[in-house]
XYZ file of C-alpha atoms in Angstrom:
610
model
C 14.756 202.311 192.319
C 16.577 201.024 195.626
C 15.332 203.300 198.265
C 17.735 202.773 201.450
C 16.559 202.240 204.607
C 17.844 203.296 208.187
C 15.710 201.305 210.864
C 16.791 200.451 214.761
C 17.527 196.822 214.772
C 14.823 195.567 216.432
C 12.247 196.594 213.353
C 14.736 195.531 211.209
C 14.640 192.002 212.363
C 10.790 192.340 213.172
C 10.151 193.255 209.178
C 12.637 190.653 207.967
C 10.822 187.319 209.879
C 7.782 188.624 209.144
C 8.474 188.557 205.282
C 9.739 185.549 206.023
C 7.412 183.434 207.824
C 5.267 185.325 205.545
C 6.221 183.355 202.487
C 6.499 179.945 204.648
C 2.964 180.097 205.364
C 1.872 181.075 201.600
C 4.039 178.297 200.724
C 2.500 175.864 203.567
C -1.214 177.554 202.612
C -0.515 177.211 198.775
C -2.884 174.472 196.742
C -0.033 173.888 194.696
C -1.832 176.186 191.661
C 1.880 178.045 191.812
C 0.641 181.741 192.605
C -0.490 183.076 189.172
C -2.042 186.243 190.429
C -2.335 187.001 186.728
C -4.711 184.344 186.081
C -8.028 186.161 186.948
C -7.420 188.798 184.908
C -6.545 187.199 182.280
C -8.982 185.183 181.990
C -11.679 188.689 182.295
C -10.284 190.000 179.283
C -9.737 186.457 177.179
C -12.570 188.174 175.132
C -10.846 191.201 174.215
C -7.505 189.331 173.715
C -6.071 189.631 170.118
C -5.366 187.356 167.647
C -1.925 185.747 167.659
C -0.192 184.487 164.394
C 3.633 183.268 164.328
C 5.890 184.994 161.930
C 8.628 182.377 161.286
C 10.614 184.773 159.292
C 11.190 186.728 162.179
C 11.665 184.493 164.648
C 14.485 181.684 165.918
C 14.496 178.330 167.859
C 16.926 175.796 168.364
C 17.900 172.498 167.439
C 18.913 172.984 164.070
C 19.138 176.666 164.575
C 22.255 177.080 162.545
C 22.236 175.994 158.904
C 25.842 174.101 157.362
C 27.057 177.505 156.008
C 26.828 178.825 159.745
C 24.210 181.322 158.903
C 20.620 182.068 160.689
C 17.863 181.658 157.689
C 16.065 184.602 157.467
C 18.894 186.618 160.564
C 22.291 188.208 159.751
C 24.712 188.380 162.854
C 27.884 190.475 163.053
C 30.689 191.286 165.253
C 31.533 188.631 168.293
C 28.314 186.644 167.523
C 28.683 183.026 167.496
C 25.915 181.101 166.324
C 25.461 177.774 167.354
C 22.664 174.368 166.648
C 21.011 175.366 170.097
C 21.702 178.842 170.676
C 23.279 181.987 169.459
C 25.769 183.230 171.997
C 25.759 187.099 171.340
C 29.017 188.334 173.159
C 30.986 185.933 174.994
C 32.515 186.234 178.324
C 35.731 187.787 177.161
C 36.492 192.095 177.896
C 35.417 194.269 175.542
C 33.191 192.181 172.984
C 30.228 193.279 171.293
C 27.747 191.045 168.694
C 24.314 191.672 167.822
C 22.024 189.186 165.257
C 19.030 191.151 162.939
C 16.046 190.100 160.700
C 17.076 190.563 157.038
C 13.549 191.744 156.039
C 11.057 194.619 157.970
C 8.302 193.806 159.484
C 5.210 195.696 158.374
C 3.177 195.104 161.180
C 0.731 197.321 162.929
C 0.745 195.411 166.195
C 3.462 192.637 167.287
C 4.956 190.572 170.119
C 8.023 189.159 170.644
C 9.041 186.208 173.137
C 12.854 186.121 173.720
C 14.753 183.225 175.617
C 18.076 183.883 177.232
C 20.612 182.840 179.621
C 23.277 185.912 181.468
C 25.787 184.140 183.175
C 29.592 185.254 184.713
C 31.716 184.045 187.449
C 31.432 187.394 189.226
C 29.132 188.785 191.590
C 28.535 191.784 189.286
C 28.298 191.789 185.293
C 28.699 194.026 182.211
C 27.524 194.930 180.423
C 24.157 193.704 179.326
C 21.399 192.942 176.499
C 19.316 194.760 174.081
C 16.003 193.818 172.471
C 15.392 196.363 169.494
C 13.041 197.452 167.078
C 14.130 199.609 164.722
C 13.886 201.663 160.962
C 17.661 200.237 160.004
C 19.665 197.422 161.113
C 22.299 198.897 164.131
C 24.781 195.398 163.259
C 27.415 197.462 165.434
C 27.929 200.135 167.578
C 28.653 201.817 171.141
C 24.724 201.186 172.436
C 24.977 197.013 173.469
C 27.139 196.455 170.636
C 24.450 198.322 168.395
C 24.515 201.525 166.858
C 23.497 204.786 168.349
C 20.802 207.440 167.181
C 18.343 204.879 166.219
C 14.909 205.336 165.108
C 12.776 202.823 167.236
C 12.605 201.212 170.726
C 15.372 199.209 172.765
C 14.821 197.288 175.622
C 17.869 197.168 177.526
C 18.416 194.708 180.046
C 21.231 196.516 181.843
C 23.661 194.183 183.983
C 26.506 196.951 185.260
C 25.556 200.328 187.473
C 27.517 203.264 185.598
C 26.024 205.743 187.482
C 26.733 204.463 191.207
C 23.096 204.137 191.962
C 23.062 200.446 192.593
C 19.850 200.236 190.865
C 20.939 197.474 188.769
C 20.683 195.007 187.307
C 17.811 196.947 185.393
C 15.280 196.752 182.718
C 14.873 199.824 180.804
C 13.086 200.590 177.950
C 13.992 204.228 175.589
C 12.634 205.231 172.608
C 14.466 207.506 169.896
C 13.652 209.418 166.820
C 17.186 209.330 165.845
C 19.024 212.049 166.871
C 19.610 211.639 170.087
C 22.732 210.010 171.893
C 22.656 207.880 174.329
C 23.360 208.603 178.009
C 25.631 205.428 178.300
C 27.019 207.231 181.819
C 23.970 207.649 183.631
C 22.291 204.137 182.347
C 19.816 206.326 180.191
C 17.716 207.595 183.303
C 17.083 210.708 181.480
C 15.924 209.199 178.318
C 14.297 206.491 180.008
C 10.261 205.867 179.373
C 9.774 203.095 181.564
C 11.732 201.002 183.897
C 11.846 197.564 186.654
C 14.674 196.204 188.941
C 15.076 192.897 187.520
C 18.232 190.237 188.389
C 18.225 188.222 185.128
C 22.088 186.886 185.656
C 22.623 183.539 186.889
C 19.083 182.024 187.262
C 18.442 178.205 187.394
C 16.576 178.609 184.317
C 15.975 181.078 180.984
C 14.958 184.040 181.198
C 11.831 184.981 179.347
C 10.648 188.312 178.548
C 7.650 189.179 176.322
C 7.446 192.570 174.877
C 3.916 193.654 173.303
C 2.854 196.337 171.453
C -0.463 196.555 170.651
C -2.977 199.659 170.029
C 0.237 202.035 170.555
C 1.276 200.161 174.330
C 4.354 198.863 174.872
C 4.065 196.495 177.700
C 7.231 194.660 178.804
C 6.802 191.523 180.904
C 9.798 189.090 182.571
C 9.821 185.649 184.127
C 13.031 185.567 186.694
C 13.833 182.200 185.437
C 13.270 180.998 189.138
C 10.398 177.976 187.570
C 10.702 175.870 184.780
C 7.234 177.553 184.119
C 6.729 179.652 180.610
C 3.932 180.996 181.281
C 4.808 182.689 185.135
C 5.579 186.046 183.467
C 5.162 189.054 186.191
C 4.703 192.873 185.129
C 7.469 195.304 184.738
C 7.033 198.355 182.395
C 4.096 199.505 180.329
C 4.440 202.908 177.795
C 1.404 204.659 176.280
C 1.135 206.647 173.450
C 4.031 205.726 171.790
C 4.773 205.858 168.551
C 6.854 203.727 166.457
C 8.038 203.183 162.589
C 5.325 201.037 160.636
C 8.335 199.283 159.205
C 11.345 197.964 160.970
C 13.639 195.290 161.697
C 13.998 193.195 165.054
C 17.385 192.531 166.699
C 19.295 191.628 169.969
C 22.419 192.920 170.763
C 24.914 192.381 173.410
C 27.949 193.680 174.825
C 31.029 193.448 177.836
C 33.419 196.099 178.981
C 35.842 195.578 181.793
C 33.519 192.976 183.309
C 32.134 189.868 181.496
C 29.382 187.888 180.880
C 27.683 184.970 178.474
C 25.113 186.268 177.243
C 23.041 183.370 175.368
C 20.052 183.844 172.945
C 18.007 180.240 172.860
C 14.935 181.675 171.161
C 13.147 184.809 169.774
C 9.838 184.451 168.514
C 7.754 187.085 166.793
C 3.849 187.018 166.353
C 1.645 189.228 164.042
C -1.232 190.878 166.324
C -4.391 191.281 165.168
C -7.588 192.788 166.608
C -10.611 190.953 167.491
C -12.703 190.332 164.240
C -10.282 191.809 161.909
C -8.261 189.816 159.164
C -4.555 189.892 159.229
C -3.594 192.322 156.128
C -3.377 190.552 152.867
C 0.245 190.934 151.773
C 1.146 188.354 154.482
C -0.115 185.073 152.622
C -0.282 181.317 154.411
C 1.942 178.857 153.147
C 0.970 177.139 149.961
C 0.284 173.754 149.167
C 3.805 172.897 147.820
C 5.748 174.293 150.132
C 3.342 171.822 152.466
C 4.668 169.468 150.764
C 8.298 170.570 150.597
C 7.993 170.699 154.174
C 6.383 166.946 154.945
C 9.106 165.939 152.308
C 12.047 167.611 153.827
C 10.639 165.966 157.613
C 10.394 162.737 156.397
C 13.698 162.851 155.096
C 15.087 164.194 158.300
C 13.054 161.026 160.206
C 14.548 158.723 157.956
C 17.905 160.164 158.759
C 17.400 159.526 162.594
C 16.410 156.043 162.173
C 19.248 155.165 160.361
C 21.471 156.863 162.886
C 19.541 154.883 165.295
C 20.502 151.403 163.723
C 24.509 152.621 163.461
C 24.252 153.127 166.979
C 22.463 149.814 168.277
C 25.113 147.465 166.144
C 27.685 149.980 167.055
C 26.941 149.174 170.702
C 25.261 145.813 171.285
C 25.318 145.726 174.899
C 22.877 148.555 174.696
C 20.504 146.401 172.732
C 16.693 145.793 174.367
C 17.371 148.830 176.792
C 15.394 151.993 176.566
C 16.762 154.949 175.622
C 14.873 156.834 178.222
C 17.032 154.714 181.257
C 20.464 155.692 178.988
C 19.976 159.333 179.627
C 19.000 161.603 182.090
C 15.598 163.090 181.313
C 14.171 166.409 181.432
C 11.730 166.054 184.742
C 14.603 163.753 186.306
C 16.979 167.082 185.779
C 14.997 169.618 186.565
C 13.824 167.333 190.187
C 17.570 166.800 191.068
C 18.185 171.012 190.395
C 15.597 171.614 192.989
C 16.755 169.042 195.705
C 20.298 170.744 195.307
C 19.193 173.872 195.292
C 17.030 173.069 198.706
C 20.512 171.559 200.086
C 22.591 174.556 199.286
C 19.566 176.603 201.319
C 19.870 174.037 204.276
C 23.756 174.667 204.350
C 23.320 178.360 204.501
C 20.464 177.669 207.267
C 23.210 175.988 209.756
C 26.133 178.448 208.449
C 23.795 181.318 209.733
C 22.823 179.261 212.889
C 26.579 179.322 213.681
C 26.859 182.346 213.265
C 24.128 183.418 215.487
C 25.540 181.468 218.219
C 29.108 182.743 218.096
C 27.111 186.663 218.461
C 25.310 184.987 221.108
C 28.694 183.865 222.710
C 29.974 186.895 222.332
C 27.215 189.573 223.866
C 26.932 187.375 226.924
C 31.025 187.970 227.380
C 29.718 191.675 227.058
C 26.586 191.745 229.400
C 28.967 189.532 231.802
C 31.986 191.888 232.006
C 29.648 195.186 232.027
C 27.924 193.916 235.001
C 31.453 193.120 236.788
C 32.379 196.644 235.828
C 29.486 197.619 237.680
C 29.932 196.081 241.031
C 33.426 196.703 240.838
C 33.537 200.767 240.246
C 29.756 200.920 242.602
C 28.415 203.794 241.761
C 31.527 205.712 240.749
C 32.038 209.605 240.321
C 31.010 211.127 237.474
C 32.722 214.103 238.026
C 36.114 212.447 237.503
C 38.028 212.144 234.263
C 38.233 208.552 232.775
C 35.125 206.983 234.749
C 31.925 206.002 233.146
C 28.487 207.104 235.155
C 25.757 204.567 236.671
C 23.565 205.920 233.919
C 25.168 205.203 230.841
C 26.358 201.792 232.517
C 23.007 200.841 232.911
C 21.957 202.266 229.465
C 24.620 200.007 227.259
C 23.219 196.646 229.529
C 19.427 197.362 228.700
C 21.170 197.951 224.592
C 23.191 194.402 224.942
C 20.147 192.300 227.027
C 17.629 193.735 224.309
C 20.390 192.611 221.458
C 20.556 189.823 223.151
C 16.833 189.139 223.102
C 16.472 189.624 219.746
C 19.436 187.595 218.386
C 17.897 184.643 220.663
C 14.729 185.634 218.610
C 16.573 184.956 215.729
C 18.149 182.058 216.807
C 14.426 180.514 217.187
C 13.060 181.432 214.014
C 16.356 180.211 212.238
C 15.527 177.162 214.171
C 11.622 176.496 213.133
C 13.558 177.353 209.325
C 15.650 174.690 209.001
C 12.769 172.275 210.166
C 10.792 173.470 207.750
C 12.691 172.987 205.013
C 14.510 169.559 205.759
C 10.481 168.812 205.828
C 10.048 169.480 203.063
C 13.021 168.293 201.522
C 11.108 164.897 200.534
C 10.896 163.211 196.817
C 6.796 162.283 197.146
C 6.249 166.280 198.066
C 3.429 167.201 195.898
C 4.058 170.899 193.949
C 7.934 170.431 194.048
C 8.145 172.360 191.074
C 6.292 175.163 192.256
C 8.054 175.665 195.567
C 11.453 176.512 193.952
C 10.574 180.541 193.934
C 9.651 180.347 197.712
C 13.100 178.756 198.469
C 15.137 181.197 196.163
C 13.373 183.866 197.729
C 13.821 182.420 201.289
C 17.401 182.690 200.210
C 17.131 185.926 199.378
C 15.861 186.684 202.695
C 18.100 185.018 204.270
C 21.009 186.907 202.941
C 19.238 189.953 204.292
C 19.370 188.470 207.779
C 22.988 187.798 207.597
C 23.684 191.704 206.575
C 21.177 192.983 209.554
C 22.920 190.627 211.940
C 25.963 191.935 210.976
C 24.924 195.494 211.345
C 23.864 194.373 215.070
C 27.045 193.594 215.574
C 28.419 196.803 214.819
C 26.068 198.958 216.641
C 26.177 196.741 220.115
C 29.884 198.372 220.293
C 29.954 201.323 222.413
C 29.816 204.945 220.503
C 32.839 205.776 222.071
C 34.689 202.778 221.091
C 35.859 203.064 217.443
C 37.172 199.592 215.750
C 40.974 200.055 215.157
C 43.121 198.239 212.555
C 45.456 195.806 214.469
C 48.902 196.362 215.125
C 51.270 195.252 212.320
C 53.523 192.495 214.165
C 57.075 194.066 214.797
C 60.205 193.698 212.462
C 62.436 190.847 212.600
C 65.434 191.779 214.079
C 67.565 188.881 212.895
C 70.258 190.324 211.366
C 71.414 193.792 212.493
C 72.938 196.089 210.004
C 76.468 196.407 211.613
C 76.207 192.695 210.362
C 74.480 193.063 207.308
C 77.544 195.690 206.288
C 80.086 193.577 206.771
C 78.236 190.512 204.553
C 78.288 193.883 201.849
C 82.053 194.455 202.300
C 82.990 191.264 202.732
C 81.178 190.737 199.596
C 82.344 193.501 197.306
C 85.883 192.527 198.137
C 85.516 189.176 197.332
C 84.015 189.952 193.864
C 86.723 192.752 193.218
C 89.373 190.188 194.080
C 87.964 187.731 192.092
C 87.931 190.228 188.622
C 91.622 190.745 189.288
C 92.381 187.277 189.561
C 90.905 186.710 186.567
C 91.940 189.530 184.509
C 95.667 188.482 185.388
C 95.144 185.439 184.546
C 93.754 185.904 181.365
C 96.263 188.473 180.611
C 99.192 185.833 181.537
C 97.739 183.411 178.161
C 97.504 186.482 175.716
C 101.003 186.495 176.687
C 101.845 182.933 176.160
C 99.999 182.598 172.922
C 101.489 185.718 171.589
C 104.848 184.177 172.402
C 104.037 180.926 170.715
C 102.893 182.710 167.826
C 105.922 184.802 167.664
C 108.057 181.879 167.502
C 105.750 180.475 165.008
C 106.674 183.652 162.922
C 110.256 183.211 163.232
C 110.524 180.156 162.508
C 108.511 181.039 159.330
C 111.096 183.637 158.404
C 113.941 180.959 158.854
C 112.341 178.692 156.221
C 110.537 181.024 153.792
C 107.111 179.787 154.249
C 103.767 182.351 154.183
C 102.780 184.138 156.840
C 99.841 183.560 158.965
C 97.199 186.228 159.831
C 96.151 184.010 162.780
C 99.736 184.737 164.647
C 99.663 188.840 163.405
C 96.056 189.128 165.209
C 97.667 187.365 168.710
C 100.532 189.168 168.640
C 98.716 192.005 168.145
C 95.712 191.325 170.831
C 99.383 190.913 173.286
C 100.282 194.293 172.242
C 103.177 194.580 169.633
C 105.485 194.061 172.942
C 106.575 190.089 172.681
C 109.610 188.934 174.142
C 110.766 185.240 173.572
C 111.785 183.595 176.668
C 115.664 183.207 177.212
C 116.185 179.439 175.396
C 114.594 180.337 172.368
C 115.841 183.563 171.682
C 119.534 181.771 171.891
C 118.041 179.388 169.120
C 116.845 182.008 166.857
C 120.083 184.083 167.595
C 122.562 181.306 166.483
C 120.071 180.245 163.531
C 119.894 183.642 162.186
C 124.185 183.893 162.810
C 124.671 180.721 160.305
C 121.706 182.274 157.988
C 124.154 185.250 157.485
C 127.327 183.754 156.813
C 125.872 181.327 154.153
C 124.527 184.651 152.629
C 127.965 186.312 152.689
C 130.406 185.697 149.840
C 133.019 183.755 152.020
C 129.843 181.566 152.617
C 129.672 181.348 149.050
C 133.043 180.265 148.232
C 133.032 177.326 150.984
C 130.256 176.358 149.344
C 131.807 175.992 146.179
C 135.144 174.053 147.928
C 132.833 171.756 149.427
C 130.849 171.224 145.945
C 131.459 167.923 143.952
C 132.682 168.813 140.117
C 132.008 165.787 138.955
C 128.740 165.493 140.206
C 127.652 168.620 138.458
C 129.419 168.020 135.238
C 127.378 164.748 135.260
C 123.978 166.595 135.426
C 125.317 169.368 133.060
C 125.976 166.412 130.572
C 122.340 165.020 131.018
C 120.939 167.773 131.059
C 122.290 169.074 127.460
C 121.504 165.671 126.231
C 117.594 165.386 127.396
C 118.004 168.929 125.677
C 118.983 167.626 122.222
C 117.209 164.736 122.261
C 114.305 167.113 122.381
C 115.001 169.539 119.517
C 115.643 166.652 117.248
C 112.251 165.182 117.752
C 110.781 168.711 117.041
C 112.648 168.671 113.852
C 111.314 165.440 112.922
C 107.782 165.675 113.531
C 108.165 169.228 111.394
């Protein structure tokens, strides 16, 4: 649980360098043997330890983790699980996903561990919304609980990244147990319901996270390494049940789920061992593997071996400048990695080191402007009148410059152990340094410290103000006065009649060719009805679009007026009979004559052919 704490800032800073010059001088007194207080005893009970046997149907490990239909042998996986040759990345870091992989068969096993490998990483400072290792009577593949399903009958180990219940006691380690029936408390991070529980950060660590869970002679022990070493075996204690009872039969699973927050969380192994106790056989249903599958197995890896050499061979005449040089100087290798992780980690340290050195001497700077104008206040005002309104006494003038000398003092304290820090550690900084492995959890939890410093100097800061003297927001800067608004109305008018003016303009405009097309096509029209030719419905829609109300201009009304005259008076009768004056007799007694003879000439052939 985080237990807050309300100290005077001199203890504060007292306990804080004490911690850590504390873990300088275990690190400077350290044999290099890394600090497994464990160890001893261990090694008193090694007697009474049981006996260990790998179950490789219940268990995973990468390379080759995935087989080429994408499934887990022996493992099913549902919802956002992704599966992969090296891992199996439970719920990635989008909102709102949920996975969770399971063993296809029960275990029937009286006593068990389980070893599980994983990497939590976001991009935020906080996560969401965590992990959970189960045992249970019936596969949860989905559900509200981790992306499993609620009510179960078993144990979960929840490794609980986001604080739902505004406790800041997470991220958390929590282990319930359930008979099935009982929900769980998803808004209070199952405090109620929990059995056993550790503050653990597990997001964002320089290496796996391991956790071993146990349960043997009805003891469920639960212990975590923080991922700080590269060591498996620097597991620390963090919750231990008694007396509990599970289901003789049940399947394993992990789960995983995100919410409004994100985070990777990545499954690299999960190993499960059979325990037995000392001087008893492991139960017989559980038989070793037979001679044929031996040999299935050396056949299948010699296969496999002759596959990699003949990769190898591609490779070397695919790339003959490579030829004759080691493999081991192509790529970077594992101790090579793991020694350039710790210099940059002891670099980013160093940086923080000076930042906070800076830091110290801007407060520095900054009481001494205090202490310096306080004591001109003082000879200034003398010994002043208390008994007046707006004047501060001698008292409480000398009170606040014993508060900002002893601030002072202490931040200069500060100063000096910040100093002997960064010594230290570019000291050590050095590639020869014997145990370089082993120091990285002293520098991540010098870090740690560190951090702490920087939030107690901070709440220095605050508390060297006078009580009197609250911080106020500054003053928002004042309001352009550019443009005033007897201008900015007249830009609006100006404006709006411009625009309005514009419209009319082009209304008119677009009124004045309606008009002329309509006109066009009512001449068009006319000039149709002169000569007896179809109509078009293209000049009926224009002169209608005009209006019905189409007047031909002055010139060619005349023309259709005297065209439509002589139109009438050919109709008329005396039309008719100076037509027939004018008409050639001949002519048409001619074409009367042919015409009666094509006639004739016609019927006769009709005859003849009959």
């Amino acid at each position: 649980m985080a237990v807050s704490r309300r100290r005077g800032p001199q203890a504060g800073a007292r306990s804080i360098f004490c911690a850590l010059l504390l873990s300088f001088s275990q690190f400077i007194g350290s044999d290099g043997t890394g600090g497994d207080a464990a160890a001893p005893g261990a090694a008193g009970t090694q007697a009474e330890l049981p006996h260990r046997r790998f179950e490789y149907k219940y268990s995973f490990k990468g390379p080759h983790l995935v087989q080429s239909d994408g499934t887990v042998p022996f493992w099913a996986h549902a919802g956002n699980a992704i599966p992969s040759a090296d891992q199996i990345r439970i719920a990635p870091s989008l909102k709102s996903q949920r996975g969770s992989v399971w063993t296809k068969a029960k275990a029937a096993f009286e006593n068990w561990e389980v070893e599980v490998t994983f990497r939590v990483t976001g991009r935020g400072r906080i996560g969401a919304d965590g992990l959970a290792i189960w045992y249970t009577e019936n596969q949860g593949l989905d559900g509200p609980v981790f992306g499993s399903a609620d009510t179960w009958n078993g144990v979960g180990i929840f490794f609980d990244s986001f604080d739902n219940d505004g406790k800041k006691n997470n991220p958390a380690i929590v282990v319930i147990g359930n008979n099935g029936q009982i929900n769980y408390d998803h808004q209070n991070d199952g405090a109620t319901q929990a059995l056993a529980s550790c503050q653990r950060d597990f997001r964002n660590k320089p290496y796996p996270v391991r956790a071993k869970i146990t349960y043997y002679q009805k003891t469920l022990t639960v212990m975590i390494n923080n991922g700080f070493t590269p060591d498996k075996n620097d597991y620390e204690f963090c919750a231990k049940v008694e007396n509990m009872v599970i289901p003789t039969q049940g399947h394993f699973g992990i789960s995983a789920a995100t919410g409004g927050l994100a985070d990777d969380h990545d499954v690299l192994s999960f190993l499960t061992f059979h325990l037995t106790e000392p001087g008893k056989e492991p139960p017989t249903a559980e038989k070793d593997i037979s001679e044929k599958e031996k040999e299935k197995y050396q056949e299948e890896f010699e296969h496999f071996q002759q596959e990699l050499d003949k990769k190898k061979e591609e490779f070397q005449k695919g790339h003959p400048d490579l030829q004759g040089q080691p493999a081991d100087d192509i790529f970077e290798s594992i101790g090579d990695r793991e020694l350039r992780q710790v210099f940059e980690g002891q670099n980013r340290i160093h940086l923080e080191i000076k930042q906070l050195n800076r830091q110290l001497d801007m407060i520095l700077d900054e009481q001494r402007r205090y202490v310096s104008s306080l004591t001109e206040e003082i000879s200034r005002r003398g010994a002043g009148t208390p008994g007046q309104p707006g004047q501060v006494s001698q008292q409480e003038l000398d009170s606040v410059v014993k508060s900002q000398q002893e601030i002072l003092r202490q931040v200069n304290e500060v100063k000096n152990s910040m100093s002997e820090t960064v010594r230290l550690v570019s000291g050590i900084q050095h590639p020869g340094s014997a145990g370089v492995y082993e120091t990285t959890q002293h520098f991540m939890d010098i870090k740690e410290h560190l951090h702490v410093v920087k939030r107690d100097i901070d709440s220095l800061a605050q508390r060297s103000m006078p009580s009197n003297e609250k911080p106020k927001c500054p003053d928002l800067p004042p309001f352009p006065s550019c443009l005033s608004t007897i201008h900015f109305v007249i830009f609006v008018v100006v404006q709006t009649v411009l625009f309005v003016g514009y419209i009319m303009y082009r209304m008119e405009r677009d009124a004045a060719f309606t008009q002329k097309k309509a006109e066009r096509a009512c001449l068009r029209v006319h000039l149709r009805d002169k000569y007896r030719l179809p109509k078009s419905e293209m000049d009926e829609t224009q002169i209608q679009l005009a209006g019905d109300d189409v007047d031909l201009p002055e010139d060619l009304r005349k023309m259709v007026d005297e065209d439509q005259d002589e139109e009438e008076e050919k109709d008329s009768i005396l039309g008719q009979l100076q037509n027939l004056q004018n008409m050639d007799l001949d002519t048409i007694k001619e074409k009367a004559q042919a015409t009666f003879t094509e006639i004739k000439q016609s019927a006769e052939q009709k005859c003849s052919v009959m």
